mmCIF file of C-alpha atoms and ligand atoms in Angstrom:
data_model
loop_
_atom_site.group_PDB
_atom_site.id
_atom_site.type_symbol
_atom_site.label_atom_id
_atom_site.label_comp_id
_atom_site.label_asym_id
_atom_site.label_seq_id
_atom_site.Cartn_x
_atom_site.Cartn_y
_atom_site.Cartn_z
ATOM 1 C CA MET A 30 194.497 20.311 160.099
ATOM 2 C CA SER A 31 194.973 24.022 159.567
ATOM 3 C CA PHE A 32 192.514 26.497 158.056
ATOM 4 C CA ARG A 33 192.547 26.418 154.233
ATOM 5 C CA ALA A 34 191.601 29.361 152.039
ATOM 6 C CA LEU A 35 191.101 28.779 148.305
ATOM 7 C CA VAL A 36 190.484 32.108 146.583
ATOM 8 C CA LEU A 37 189.071 32.216 143.052
ATOM 9 C CA THR A 38 189.955 35.510 141.392
ATOM 10 C CA LEU A 39 190.884 37.189 138.122
ATOM 11 C CA PHE A 40 193.692 38.918 140.063
ATOM 12 C CA PRO A 41 195.628 36.198 141.915
ATOM 13 C CA GLU A 42 198.610 38.574 142.233
ATOM 14 C CA MET A 43 196.569 40.620 144.742
ATOM 15 C CA PHE A 44 197.109 37.789 147.272
ATOM 16 C CA PRO A 45 198.339 37.434 149.952
ATOM 17 C CA GLY A 46 198.700 41.259 149.832
ATOM 18 C CA PRO A 47 197.923 42.650 153.280
ATOM 19 C CA LEU A 48 197.406 39.097 154.567
ATOM 20 C CA GLY A 49 201.146 38.492 154.112
ATOM 21 C CA HIS A 50 201.913 41.038 156.856
ATOM 22 C CA SER A 51 201.513 41.423 160.604
ATOM 23 C CA LEU A 52 199.452 38.877 162.533
ATOM 24 C CA ALA A 53 197.945 37.063 159.509
ATOM 25 C CA GLY A 54 201.295 37.027 157.695
ATOM 26 C CA ARG A 55 203.141 35.495 160.630
ATOM 27 C CA ALA A 56 200.385 32.885 161.016
ATOM 28 C CA LEU A 57 200.628 32.110 157.289
ATOM 29 C CA ALA A 58 204.424 31.669 157.559
ATOM 30 C CA ARG A 59 203.942 29.344 160.553
ATOM 31 C CA GLY A 60 201.417 27.229 158.654
ATOM 32 C CA ASP A 61 198.503 28.063 160.964
ATOM 33 C CA TRP A 62 196.550 28.641 157.762
ATOM 34 C CA SER A 63 197.153 28.287 154.019
ATOM 35 C CA LEU A 64 196.172 30.459 151.084
ATOM 36 C CA ASP A 65 195.914 29.440 147.428
ATOM 37 C CA ALA A 66 194.826 32.014 144.884
ATOM 38 C CA ILE A 67 193.414 30.311 141.793
ATOM 39 C CA ASP A 68 193.308 32.315 138.540
ATOM 40 C CA ILE A 69 189.800 32.100 137.045
ATOM 41 C CA ARG A 70 191.225 33.074 133.647
ATOM 42 C CA GLY A 71 193.078 29.754 133.618
ATOM 43 C CA PHE A 72 189.696 28.090 133.027
ATOM 44 C CA ALA A 73 188.760 30.058 129.905
ATOM 45 C CA THR A 74 188.380 27.800 126.873
ATOM 46 C CA ASP A 75 188.439 30.093 123.829
ATOM 47 C CA LYS A 76 191.556 31.446 122.132
ATOM 48 C CA HIS A 77 190.999 34.929 123.589
ATOM 49 C CA ARG A 78 190.795 33.431 127.106
ATOM 50 C CA SER A 79 187.598 35.409 127.726
ATOM 51 C CA VAL A 80 186.011 35.181 131.158
ATOM 52 C CA ASP A 81 183.130 37.631 130.641
ATOM 53 C CA ASP A 82 180.507 38.654 128.101
ATOM 54 C CA THR A 83 177.779 41.255 127.568
ATOM 55 C CA PRO A 84 174.619 40.891 129.683
ATOM 56 C CA PHE A 85 171.474 39.315 128.229
ATOM 57 C CA GLY A 86 168.782 42.001 128.291
ATOM 58 C CA GLY A 87 171.321 44.749 127.723
ATOM 59 C CA GLY A 88 172.769 47.238 130.138
ATOM 60 C CA PRO A 89 176.223 48.424 131.071
ATOM 61 C CA GLY A 90 179.272 46.350 131.898
ATOM 62 C CA MET A 91 180.203 42.724 131.517
ATOM 63 C CA VAL A 92 179.096 39.552 133.277
ATOM 64 C CA MET A 93 181.409 36.728 134.313
ATOM 65 C CA ARG A 94 180.571 33.565 132.371
ATOM 66 C CA ALA A 95 178.958 30.688 134.295
ATOM 67 C CA ASP A 96 180.908 28.003 132.428
ATOM 68 C CA VAL A 97 184.314 29.564 133.133
ATOM 69 C CA VAL A 98 183.508 30.404 136.761
ATOM 70 C CA ASP A 99 182.131 26.922 137.417
ATOM 71 C CA ALA A 100 185.213 25.210 135.978
ATOM 72 C CA ALA A 101 187.285 27.159 138.511
ATOM 73 C CA VAL A 102 184.829 26.313 141.313
ATOM 74 C CA GLN A 103 184.954 22.628 140.374
ATOM 75 C CA THR A 104 188.738 22.609 140.666
ATOM 76 C CA ALA A 105 188.575 24.293 144.076
ATOM 77 C CA LEU A 106 185.930 21.805 145.265
ATOM 78 C CA ALA A 107 188.114 18.902 144.110
ATOM 79 C CA ARG A 108 190.907 20.273 146.291
ATOM 80 C CA GLY A 109 188.638 20.969 149.262
ATOM 81 C CA PRO A 110 185.371 19.025 149.024
ATOM 82 C CA ASP A 111 184.527 19.839 152.649
ATOM 83 C CA LEU A 112 185.012 23.611 152.328
ATOM 84 C CA PRO A 113 182.036 26.020 152.400
ATOM 85 C CA LEU A 114 181.622 27.945 149.157
ATOM 86 C CA ILE A 115 181.232 31.706 149.482
ATOM 87 C CA VAL A 116 180.765 34.360 146.788
ATOM 88 C CA PHE A 117 181.310 38.048 147.506
ATOM 89 C CA THR A 118 178.703 40.429 146.186
ATOM 90 C CA PRO A 119 177.230 43.721 147.459
ATOM 91 C CA ARG A 120 173.790 42.057 147.430
ATOM 92 C CA GLY A 121 174.852 39.289 149.829
ATOM 93 C CA GLY A 122 173.970 38.998 153.487
ATOM 94 C CA LEU A 123 176.123 41.100 155.789
ATOM 95 C CA LEU A 124 179.276 39.392 157.096
ATOM 96 C CA THR A 125 179.061 39.299 160.892
ATOM 97 C CA GLN A 126 181.414 38.350 163.728
ATOM 98 C CA ARG A 127 179.091 35.386 164.365
ATOM 99 C CA ARG A 128 179.667 34.068 160.804
ATOM 100 C CA VAL A 129 183.410 34.780 161.100
ATOM 101 C CA ARG A 130 183.586 32.759 164.335
ATOM 102 C CA ALA A 131 181.751 29.807 162.754
ATOM 103 C CA LEU A 132 184.031 29.837 159.698
ATOM 104 C CA ALA A 133 187.163 30.063 161.855
ATOM 105 C CA GLU A 134 186.043 26.914 163.711
ATOM 106 C CA GLY A 135 185.725 25.043 160.413
ATOM 107 C CA PRO A 136 188.192 23.662 157.845
ATOM 108 C CA GLY A 137 188.456 26.885 155.794
ATOM 109 C CA ALA A 138 186.577 28.253 152.793
ATOM 110 C CA ILE A 139 186.452 28.604 149.035
ATOM 111 C CA LEU A 140 186.078 32.317 148.300
ATOM 112 C CA LEU A 141 184.860 33.429 144.879
ATOM 113 C CA CYS A 142 185.620 37.052 144.010
ATOM 114 C CA GLY A 143 183.361 38.662 141.426
ATOM 115 C CA ARG A 144 184.463 41.429 139.058
ATOM 116 C CA TYR A 145 182.740 43.465 136.370
ATOM 117 C CA GLU A 146 178.997 43.933 136.877
ATOM 118 C CA GLY A 147 178.598 40.501 138.391
ATOM 119 C CA ILE A 148 178.602 36.752 137.892
ATOM 120 C CA ASP A 149 176.071 34.836 135.777
ATOM 121 C CA GLU A 150 173.350 33.901 138.281
ATOM 122 C CA ARG A 151 173.399 30.251 137.189
ATOM 123 C CA ALA A 152 176.959 29.758 138.448
ATOM 124 C CA ILE A 153 175.820 30.888 141.913
ATOM 125 C CA ALA A 154 172.563 28.883 141.859
ATOM 126 C CA HIS A 155 174.186 25.693 140.543
ATOM 127 C CA ARG A 156 176.471 25.414 143.589
ATOM 128 C CA ARG A 157 174.041 27.003 146.087
ATOM 129 C CA MET A 158 176.763 29.462 147.073
ATOM 130 C CA GLU A 159 176.533 31.556 150.211
ATOM 131 C CA GLU A 160 176.487 35.230 149.158
ATOM 132 C CA LEU A 161 178.214 37.676 151.505
ATOM 133 C CA SER A 162 178.721 41.446 151.540
ATOM 134 C CA ILE A 163 180.995 43.447 153.839
ATOM 135 C CA GLY A 164 178.819 46.561 153.983
ATOM 136 C CA ASP A 165 176.527 48.993 152.211
ATOM 137 C CA TYR A 166 178.906 50.424 149.636
ATOM 138 C CA VAL A 167 180.144 49.117 146.293
ATOM 139 C CA LEU A 168 183.644 47.770 145.678
ATOM 140 C CA SER A 169 185.066 47.210 142.210
ATOM 141 C CA GLY A 170 185.537 43.554 143.039
ATOM 142 C CA GLY A 171 185.260 40.933 145.764
ATOM 143 C CA GLU A 172 189.011 40.677 146.476
ATOM 144 C CA PRO A 173 189.140 43.228 149.313
ATOM 145 C CA ALA A 174 186.062 41.536 150.817
ATOM 146 C CA ALA A 175 187.828 38.139 150.723
ATOM 147 C CA MET A 176 190.799 39.724 152.487
ATOM 148 C CA VAL A 177 188.500 41.216 155.119
ATOM 149 C CA LEU A 178 186.863 37.846 155.787
ATOM 150 C CA LEU A 179 190.214 36.033 155.976
ATOM 151 C CA ASP A 180 191.778 38.624 158.287
ATOM 152 C CA ALA A 181 188.785 38.353 160.621
ATOM 153 C CA CYS A 182 188.921 34.515 160.607
ATOM 154 C CA VAL A 183 192.675 34.070 160.899
ATOM 155 C CA ARG A 184 193.028 36.183 164.042
ATOM 156 C CA LEU A 185 190.617 33.761 165.764
ATOM 157 C CA LEU A 186 192.548 30.584 164.853
ATOM 158 C CA PRO A 187 194.137 28.743 167.792
ATOM 159 C CA GLY A 188 197.589 30.112 168.583
ATOM 160 C CA VAL A 189 197.333 33.141 166.285
ATOM 161 C CA MET A 190 196.523 35.830 168.825
ATOM 162 C CA GLY A 191 198.821 36.243 171.786
ATOM 163 C CA ALA A 192 197.514 35.873 175.344
ATOM 164 C CA ALA A 193 197.333 39.676 175.658
ATOM 165 C CA GLU A 194 195.027 40.110 172.677
ATOM 166 C CA SER A 195 192.942 36.991 173.203
ATOM 167 C CA GLY A 196 191.887 38.135 176.680
ATOM 168 C CA VAL A 197 190.528 41.410 175.352
ATOM 169 C CA GLU A 198 186.771 41.899 175.414
ATOM 170 C CA GLU A 199 186.004 42.396 171.748
ATOM 171 C CA SER A 200 183.577 44.742 170.100
ATOM 172 C CA PHE A 201 180.676 42.709 168.672
ATOM 173 C CA ALA A 202 181.534 39.692 170.840
ATOM 174 C CA SER A 203 180.365 41.543 173.958
ATOM 175 C CA GLY A 204 177.693 43.389 171.975
ATOM 176 C CA LEU A 205 179.298 46.733 172.861
ATOM 177 C CA LEU A 206 181.838 48.880 171.025
ATOM 178 C CA GLU A 207 185.221 49.167 172.694
ATOM 179 C CA TYR A 208 186.059 51.624 175.491
ATOM 180 C CA PRO A 209 188.809 54.241 174.838
ATOM 181 C CA HIS A 210 192.490 53.329 175.293
ATOM 182 C CA TYR A 211 195.386 55.447 176.610
ATOM 183 C CA THR A 212 199.135 55.084 177.074
ATOM 184 C CA ARG A 213 202.040 57.414 177.948
ATOM 185 C CA PRO A 214 202.542 60.360 177.980
ATOM 186 C CA ALA A 215 200.039 60.978 180.798
ATOM 187 C CA VAL A 216 199.365 64.488 179.464
ATOM 188 C CA TRP A 217 199.433 65.231 175.728
ATOM 189 C CA GLN A 218 198.254 68.367 173.888
ATOM 190 C CA GLY A 219 196.873 69.562 177.199
ATOM 191 C CA MET A 220 194.742 66.394 177.521
ATOM 192 C CA ALA A 221 195.192 64.242 180.620
ATOM 193 C CA VAL A 222 194.462 60.521 180.794
ATOM 194 C CA PRO A 223 191.224 59.886 182.786
ATOM 195 C CA GLU A 224 192.167 59.886 186.458
ATOM 196 C CA VAL A 225 190.540 56.549 187.286
ATOM 197 C CA LEU A 226 192.914 54.705 184.905
ATOM 198 C CA ALA A 227 196.020 55.960 186.721
ATOM 199 C CA GLY A 228 194.753 54.702 190.117
ATOM 200 C CA GLY A 229 195.041 51.018 190.986
ATOM 201 C CA ASN A 230 191.325 50.450 191.675
ATOM 202 C CA HIS A 231 190.565 47.599 189.268
ATOM 203 C CA ALA A 232 186.852 47.492 190.046
ATOM 204 C CA ALA A 233 186.587 51.236 189.411
ATOM 205 C CA ILE A 234 188.524 50.871 186.151
ATOM 206 C CA ALA A 235 186.240 48.044 184.987
ATOM 207 C CA ALA A 236 183.149 50.108 185.862
ATOM 208 C CA TRP A 237 184.524 53.162 183.989
ATOM 209 C CA ARG A 238 185.310 51.085 180.917
ATOM 210 C CA ARG A 239 181.885 49.465 180.911
ATOM 211 C CA ALA A 240 180.187 52.880 181.232
ATOM 212 C CA GLU A 241 182.309 54.308 178.379
ATOM 213 C CA ALA A 242 181.604 51.287 176.152
ATOM 214 C CA GLU A 243 177.884 51.733 176.784
ATOM 215 C CA ARG A 244 177.991 55.498 176.152
ATOM 216 C CA ILE A 245 179.899 55.076 172.870
ATOM 217 C CA THR A 246 177.609 52.274 171.666
ATOM 218 C CA ARG A 247 174.462 54.273 172.545
ATOM 219 C CA ASP A 248 175.749 57.403 170.736
ATOM 220 C CA ARG A 249 177.236 55.796 167.638
ATOM 221 C CA ARG A 250 175.341 52.578 167.022
ATOM 222 C CA PRO A 251 171.712 52.717 168.176
ATOM 223 C CA ASP A 252 171.161 49.389 166.378
ATOM 224 C CA LEU A 253 173.789 47.596 168.493
ATOM 225 C CA TRP A 254 172.590 49.392 171.616
ATOM 226 C CA THR A 255 169.009 48.190 171.119
ATOM 227 C CA ALA A 256 170.193 44.593 170.604
ATOM 228 C CA TYR A 257 172.447 44.806 173.658
ATOM 229 C CA ARG A 258 169.634 46.193 175.837
ATOM 230 C CA ALA A 259 167.284 43.422 174.693
ATOM 231 C CA LEU A 260 169.897 40.820 175.615
ATOM 232 C CA ALA A 261 170.608 42.448 179.009
ATOM 233 C CA GLU A 262 166.874 42.385 179.773
ATOM 234 C CA ALA A 263 166.646 38.640 178.985
ATOM 235 C CA ALA A 264 169.774 37.801 181.041
ATOM 236 C CA PRO A 265 170.387 40.634 183.550
ATOM 237 C CA THR A 266 173.853 39.414 184.636
ATOM 238 C CA ALA A 267 175.301 39.515 181.074
HETATM 239 CL CL1 LIG B 323 181.473 41.429 148.846
HETATM 240 N N1 LIG B 323 181.659 42.955 146.718
HETATM 241 C C1 LIG B 323 181.558 44.115 146.087
HETATM 242 N N2 LIG B 323 181.852 44.198 144.787
HETATM 243 N N3 LIG B 323 181.169 45.224 146.689
HETATM 244 C C2 LIG B 323 180.894 45.139 147.980
HETATM 245 C C3 LIG B 323 180.983 43.954 148.706
HETATM 246 C C4 LIG B 323 181.376 42.860 148.026
HETATM 247 N N4 LIG B 323 180.634 44.188 149.978
HETATM 248 C C5 LIG B 323 180.339 45.462 150.030
HETATM 249 N N5 LIG B 323 180.491 46.047 148.834
#
């Protein structure tokens, strides 16, 4: 069984979008995963097909109606009763490589994309949805976040990454950011490729890359560096 993505959105035409290209697009064409975008507006019941309304308590913007959203969720759950249900919101927990890995090992996901100021809280509570964010900034809707999650999951599916890519030590998997990469020309804009990389000393190359990864992580991401150091202290060979 391949990975199934059911996306609930007011903008189904946004999909597959970037996911139809490159690695994810080729995997989609092969059937390594499937994507169905379900139009939430199709579940509106009034003659104006309204999906949102003004917030109780006042304030700016519109709120997506619980009854309309839940009708869409119910349809998705009928199609994939075993799929985890995720809603994208800037107030969700941060999406991590650990969560991506767990999702990629599972049957897929139902991904609910919010728009306007948000979704009626009862729709989220009723289904005990997992709330996820992709970072500390505000998007106009959850669709790009759903694409981010799917891109991150799909590249981990069996057979999707080539041998070359799958062997690569990944940022966040190792706990360190990646070391710098170089290819030809050997000198460009007066800048030479680090000498060690041109020699054939594989141990020296590995040591240089490790040192660079550590330097970059320490300088740019003190939070990751602290976590990495704590882990190294607990298991010194890691
Ligand atoms: Cl998941 N949604 C929205 N609207 N904004 C975000 C986000 C999600 N993650 C970060 N910003």
